[in-house]
Amino acid sequence: MINKVTNIGELDALIQRVHIAQEKYATFTQEQVDRIFKKAALAANAARIPLAKLAVAETGMGIAEDKVIKNHFASEIIYNKYKHEKTCGVIEADKSFGIQRIAEPVGILAGIVPTTNPTSTTIFKALIALKTRNGIIFSPHPRAKECTVAAAKVILEAAIAAGAPEDIIGWIDEPTVALSQALMQNNNIKLILATGGPGMVKAAYSSGRPSLGVGAGNTPAIIDSSAHIKMAVSSIIISKTFDNGMICASEQSVIVLDDVYAQVREEFSNRGAYFLAPEERDRLSQVLIVDGHLNADVVGQPVERIAAMIDLTLPPQTRMLIAEVSEIGMQEPFSYEKLCPVLAMYRASDFADAVDKASRLVLFGGRGHTAALYTDPADRVHIHQFEDRVQTARVLINTPSSQGAIGDLYNFRLDPSLTLGCGTWGGNSVSENVEPRHLLNIKTVAERRENMLWFRVPPKIYFKYGALPVALRELADKKRAFIVTDKPIYELGMTRAIEEVLDEIGVKYDIFYGVEPDPSLDTVNRGLELIRTFNPDVIIAFGGGSPMDAAKIIWLMYEHPEIEFEGLAMRFMDIRKRVYELPPLGQKATMVAIPTTSGTGSEVTPFAVVTDRRHNIKYPLADYALTPNMAIIDPELVLTMPKSLTAYGGVDALVHAIEAYVSVLASEYTNGLALEAIRLLFKYLPSAYHNGRQDLKAREKVHYAATMAGMAFANAFLGICHSIAHQLGATFHIPHGLANALMISHVIRYNATDAPFKQAIFPQYKYPNAKWRYARIADYLSLGGATEAEKVDLLIAAIEALKRDLDIPGSIREYMNDDTLFYAQVDHMADQAFDDQCTGANPRYPLISDLRQLLVEAYHGKPLPPVNELSSQGTDSPIAESLQKALDDLAVSV
């Protein structure tokens, strides 16, 4: 058994013994711990009466019968609540997410015990320490040392008998300020459980050790006009007279609305409350508070003894004293915390006044602790006003606060505890009722698990020549269609194919043909004015990427006018976890996308691009809510595409597929689409460009390839080629497909490394493999090459040859030829490209300086150093032969 501790040396020896015991106890299993916890709780419960009597006899405070209830609560209710709680080893595991949470003990606790609740506090703290495999050393209040030690001994002896290490619980036999400070400041003490006056709690927080303390209580209770008055008064009397008012959560003031004040006053009188006359109130105020502090001589004393202090004779059966007051603050003693059966009573003109008084009482002396309201439970307005205003961790409704705040008794979901945290309001580290989990270190073991991916495309995708009129007949159940397109398409009469079908199936329609290339916010707003007047149930986006982008945003703003564009344009790291969450679309209108160009893939993607012309910024927006409900891929609509649009759109689609294939979010579901789109574009784009409608097959395959590439990047996302292209378009109005064409080879060269300076943070692959992925593309195209480096060189050469065949300029300078303008904007473009939504999925995470360098190289068409130097190989090398073969094959295909 632990020897007596009366000085620093003996305390150090005790701490060392408890340390050894705790290290041993930390190895115990949950089964062993639960047995010890149960036996200790049983022993404490059995000793509840003698411990209560000993506490009253030693401290001269409180009521023995009430202390029995507190001891009973601290043993039985605490045990019942936490008996099945896991506190040892693995307490939570989820194999699917690769997560384990493991409970580890804190170590040795310092238990600071108050004179007001010595035995119940000791029982509570000892039990939760045992439940969590911690050791604990108690520092009793000098006026309660015998009963505190007696309670600790009961727990210790039962724990040892159940198998606990002999020295797992300790105590200071002759407590002093010096010994308490030495205990709290010892390096082996890992956590302080501080229950006591403000000075003791402050000392705990100042010790340098982590602490769980409690703040002062100055609980106000409002009785409003709708309250059940008999129940309210009864509850307050039960609470305030319990253990002579020593519970820190007990009501200190009652605030009564004017229209029920007389009834409440009468009910208190009928139930044994004595209302002090003004002269009696003044005399008691001088005894109650001395030098700004509660007089220790009144704490926990019976009402008769307090009355005797001011020579007041009370009627028989008086249970509590009430002082009617109006002031709050240092000038009013009755507005302080009064740990005795004395209550202040305030009159409120209305509920707002009552809440104001309650809030001021809390701020004056009980921030963070407890506040109570007695009202009709159905009056949610009053309840919300009260809970919103008072700064307390516990807000009790129709509940006696002494018993209600400690939990479990009046609300089973409020955790039972005898240490009530007051949060930062009260200068505490927790705002909850302290329980076993606060005494644990939780170790989280997280195995590598990439985020779940999904593959999202429109539910219906129709394709083949002549698909348009057949697919549109599925809209026969619709009433009104709003067609979004551009002026050239409308003036060419291309919308007539849609109009004829809509007329045939009886769907009314309106046409908005004001969409310009790179649609602006102003255009979107003009379309919104029309659509809100027409009120359609289907929106048909008809045209290239611009009409589809505009239609998607019009669709969104039509269904949800409350959407903020700034939130919609906000960058995200994961589209499923974005800060600004979009609501689902389709409640008012279905979206049908019909491309008349081959390139953007917008008909199957959740993306839209809109330009803010006032700030010259192009915003790529992304959310799966923007995915159309139906896509119609009819090659007949692209037969007359201009050559330049065929070239730029085709290369845009090619870049979509390439960037999707090497994206950090690429998956097995997107890889096949990307590779096949690349193959189709290399094979058929040159003929589609040169021969137009004379090669129907080429037009068809390029059209399908663009949609396939769209499905790939809709789910795998893009990279910095698009990030930069967006800025070239916004700044210099370079067509989007051309901008991608001017950048792609430089980006491939930049990404094709096994050792990037910075790698993307959330890849779906385990190590950098963009170089290998580019080589896989070369293999799929049968370009040859023996090494990955050679294959990347061949891929770049093939892309450059394709661009030349499509009459695409070799550099940005060749297109715009304005060095001064370019260099005036290059830094800004690099900054904006870095912040572009597409950058995060690039396999190599770029520095802003890298993006600037890529822009400069692309501007000048600077020769790129090959991945594998050809000069050292000679013209007869295998790589040179493969390059020549690739170029020859491309020429043959044209």
Phi, psi and omega in degrees: 000151184291136179285164180295148180239114181230353181213177185297317181299316179293327177294316179300319179295320178297314181301320179295320179293318179294324178300314179296317180296319182293320178300323177290316182295331180296343180268356184290152178277168177299322180297316179295316181296317182295326177294316179295317179301316182293313182296321179294319179295319178298317181294318179295319179297320180295332183263011188299323182285308179299325178293323178295315180297320180295322180295316179293317181297321183281317186270336184070022183235149170080189184237126185302317182298323178287325177293331174300316180297319179295318178296321179297315177301314184294339180257299186290308184294318178297316179298313183299323182291320191249007186297328182261001183287133179281126180229005182232132175066216183289115180255349178201138178212138177223101183295326182299318181263359177065040183239133169231141172241125187243127181272127176237143179292155177287316183138237178258132178258147169257119181258106179270123189245132181275165177282340184285323182225061191290312187284317181295321178295319179296315179300312182301310184292323179295318182294315181289334174293315179296321181297333184254013177063032175258153167271161179214140176237125183266140171245099184286162168288140182305330181275001181222028187291321185292313182290327178295312179297320180299317179295317179298321180296319179302313180295314183299313183297320178293321180295316180298317180298333180271359176114004180286154175302147190298325186254029186289339177233136179222174181200160174266122183284321181239083186291139174223167177299319182296317180292320178298317179294319179297321178296310184293332184267355181292137184295338179280348176278120186261340180202139179251127171259102189254113173237122182166198180289169181304324180296316180293319179296319178297320178297322179297313181291338181269359187283343185092356178257148174304140185222146169244106183243173177237150178265173178290150177253140174215056194298121170267148176231123177266136169246110183266181189294335183265001185291153170281101193296316181298317179295317182297311181296317179300317181297318181293320179294317177304316183289312188288331181268352182295124182052039180055035172076020185274351177292130185294340180271357185294153181298133176253337179214145173241134182244119188242134177293147188304320187286348176239007185302313183297319179296317181294316180300317180296320181295318176301316181298317181294336183263010173102013176271141179252122179271122182288136172289160182308316182292321178293321178298318180295319180294317181292326181299327180287335178273326187293310183242126180237122181054039176079009182229152177297131179290118182300337183289344180261348185296125175069016182268150177293158185299328180295320182291322177295317179298322180296332180297337180241020178056046180252127177263126185256152173296154177303149177066021174292131185254330181201161178252139179234131176248122178277118185224171180229338184272157175225125179136189186298335181284349181240102182303327184285353176273358176280170169292131184233100184277059181198170184283055177235130185233138172269145180231126182245147175258133179244137181290326177204183185293322179299320178295320179297314180296321178299315179296318179298316180298318180293323177295319178297313181295328181289317187214007184210038183301129174090346189277268190213147172217150185230149178224130174252118186202173171292123182304337180278350182276076184292334181295310179297319180297316180294320179298320181292310183294330179287331188269317187283136180266073179226150180282338178236121176243112187256134180248119178055044187223132172297124193288327179301311182276329183287322185290331183281354169090159171076322188288316181250353175204110187292344180273348174276118188297131180290137183194153172247016173229106190254106180292147182243009177063190181293339175304318182259014179076024181253163180272343177229152178248012183253171168287122185294136182217179185307323184298337177286349182253020182238147164265124181259115179267122180258123177255115184244112175280157180294123174217117175288155178299144173301139175252165173220166179239109186241121175222168178304143180301331182230125175231115180254138179213172185105156177304133179081013182288334188303301185295327180293314183293321183296336180294347175289351180268016185298337180273001181270163183251317187220132180242139179244114184265128179247122182208190177246169187295317179301318180297317181295316182290334176284352179080015184291336181285349183298329178298325178284316183300320182297318180292318180296321176298318182297320183265004174077031179256122176289153183211158172225153184237128172251110184245032182263016182281127178261166174302140185053071188303146183255169176298325179297320178296316178303317181294324177294319177296324179296321179301318181288314186292328179289335176280320184282327176057062183278165172248005171212140177243130180245114175269121188229115179144206178274202183297326184295309176301323180291320177298313180297318182297320180298316182288323175298317178304311181298311183288334176293315182280329183225079182296345180282351182298136177263125182300324181300322177289322180298325182272000184294135179291151177224157175269324180225122186300335181274354184234019185298150180297316182264105184267130180271142176286160178294149178252164178110000179287325181257328186210147173267144179255125175244128181246127182231104182282139174248008173228163180247103180173304190291325186071008186299337182296343182235011186247162175267023187248152172211146179240130179226148185249131171266098187289335179294326180250003177056045181236133176259123183256114170276116182259149183212127169192138184298342175298336182276000180291126180300158178276335181214139174235134179242113185252086184254109183299340181297337183282348185246010184296330184255021178300135176300155183299315182297321179292324176298316182293308184294318178295320180296317179290326175302314178297320178299315179294323174307310184293317181296313182292324177296323183291327182259002180300152177291346179254011177298148180218176179300332182283332180263335184301314183296318178298317182296313182296317181291325176297318178299314181298314181297321182290317177298324185281321191249342184297316180303317180291321177299325180287312186279325189253346176054231185286352175289342177241083183299323181295317180298316178300317182296312184294322178295321179297315178295320181299321180297319179291320178298317177297324177298316178296325179293309184281343174298333184247339179255345181070183188242203183213201190286344174299316177288325178302316181286320181300323178300322182284324176297323178290316182291325186272314186244005179059034174285129179309143190300313180298320177296318179300319177295319180298322181290339186254335197299318182294321178296321180291318178301314179301320180293319184281336190281073177215146177272353182224067179295148178299320174226135180253150176302148191282326187240059182285153173272000175242162194274345181203162182301123180219025179299321179300316179296323181291319175299322178296324177297323177298316178299319178297319182295331178270000180057045181277346181090196182102140182265329182241166177300319180299316179297319182294322177295318177301317181294322179296314179298318179298319180295320179295316180296321178295319178299316179299318179297320180295333180266009177061038178268133181304156182272350182204163175296322182297323179297332181275315187248332173047058177213086184300318183298313180296317182299309184289339175289337185249351191296321180293318179296318179297321178297317178299313182292324178295323178298323182273359182293147182299332184285340188297324186297335181268358180293140184293334176247119183283119190273152163275156178299324179295328176296317181295322177297316181296321178297320177298316181295316180298317181291329179295316183272352185063035184301132177304134183268133175294129183292156176299322178237111186303121180281332187299328182280348184270330186087165184285347181263008183289157178302322181293321179295320178297319180295320178299314181296321179296319180298318180293322179296317180299319179297320180295320180296319183295332177285000000 
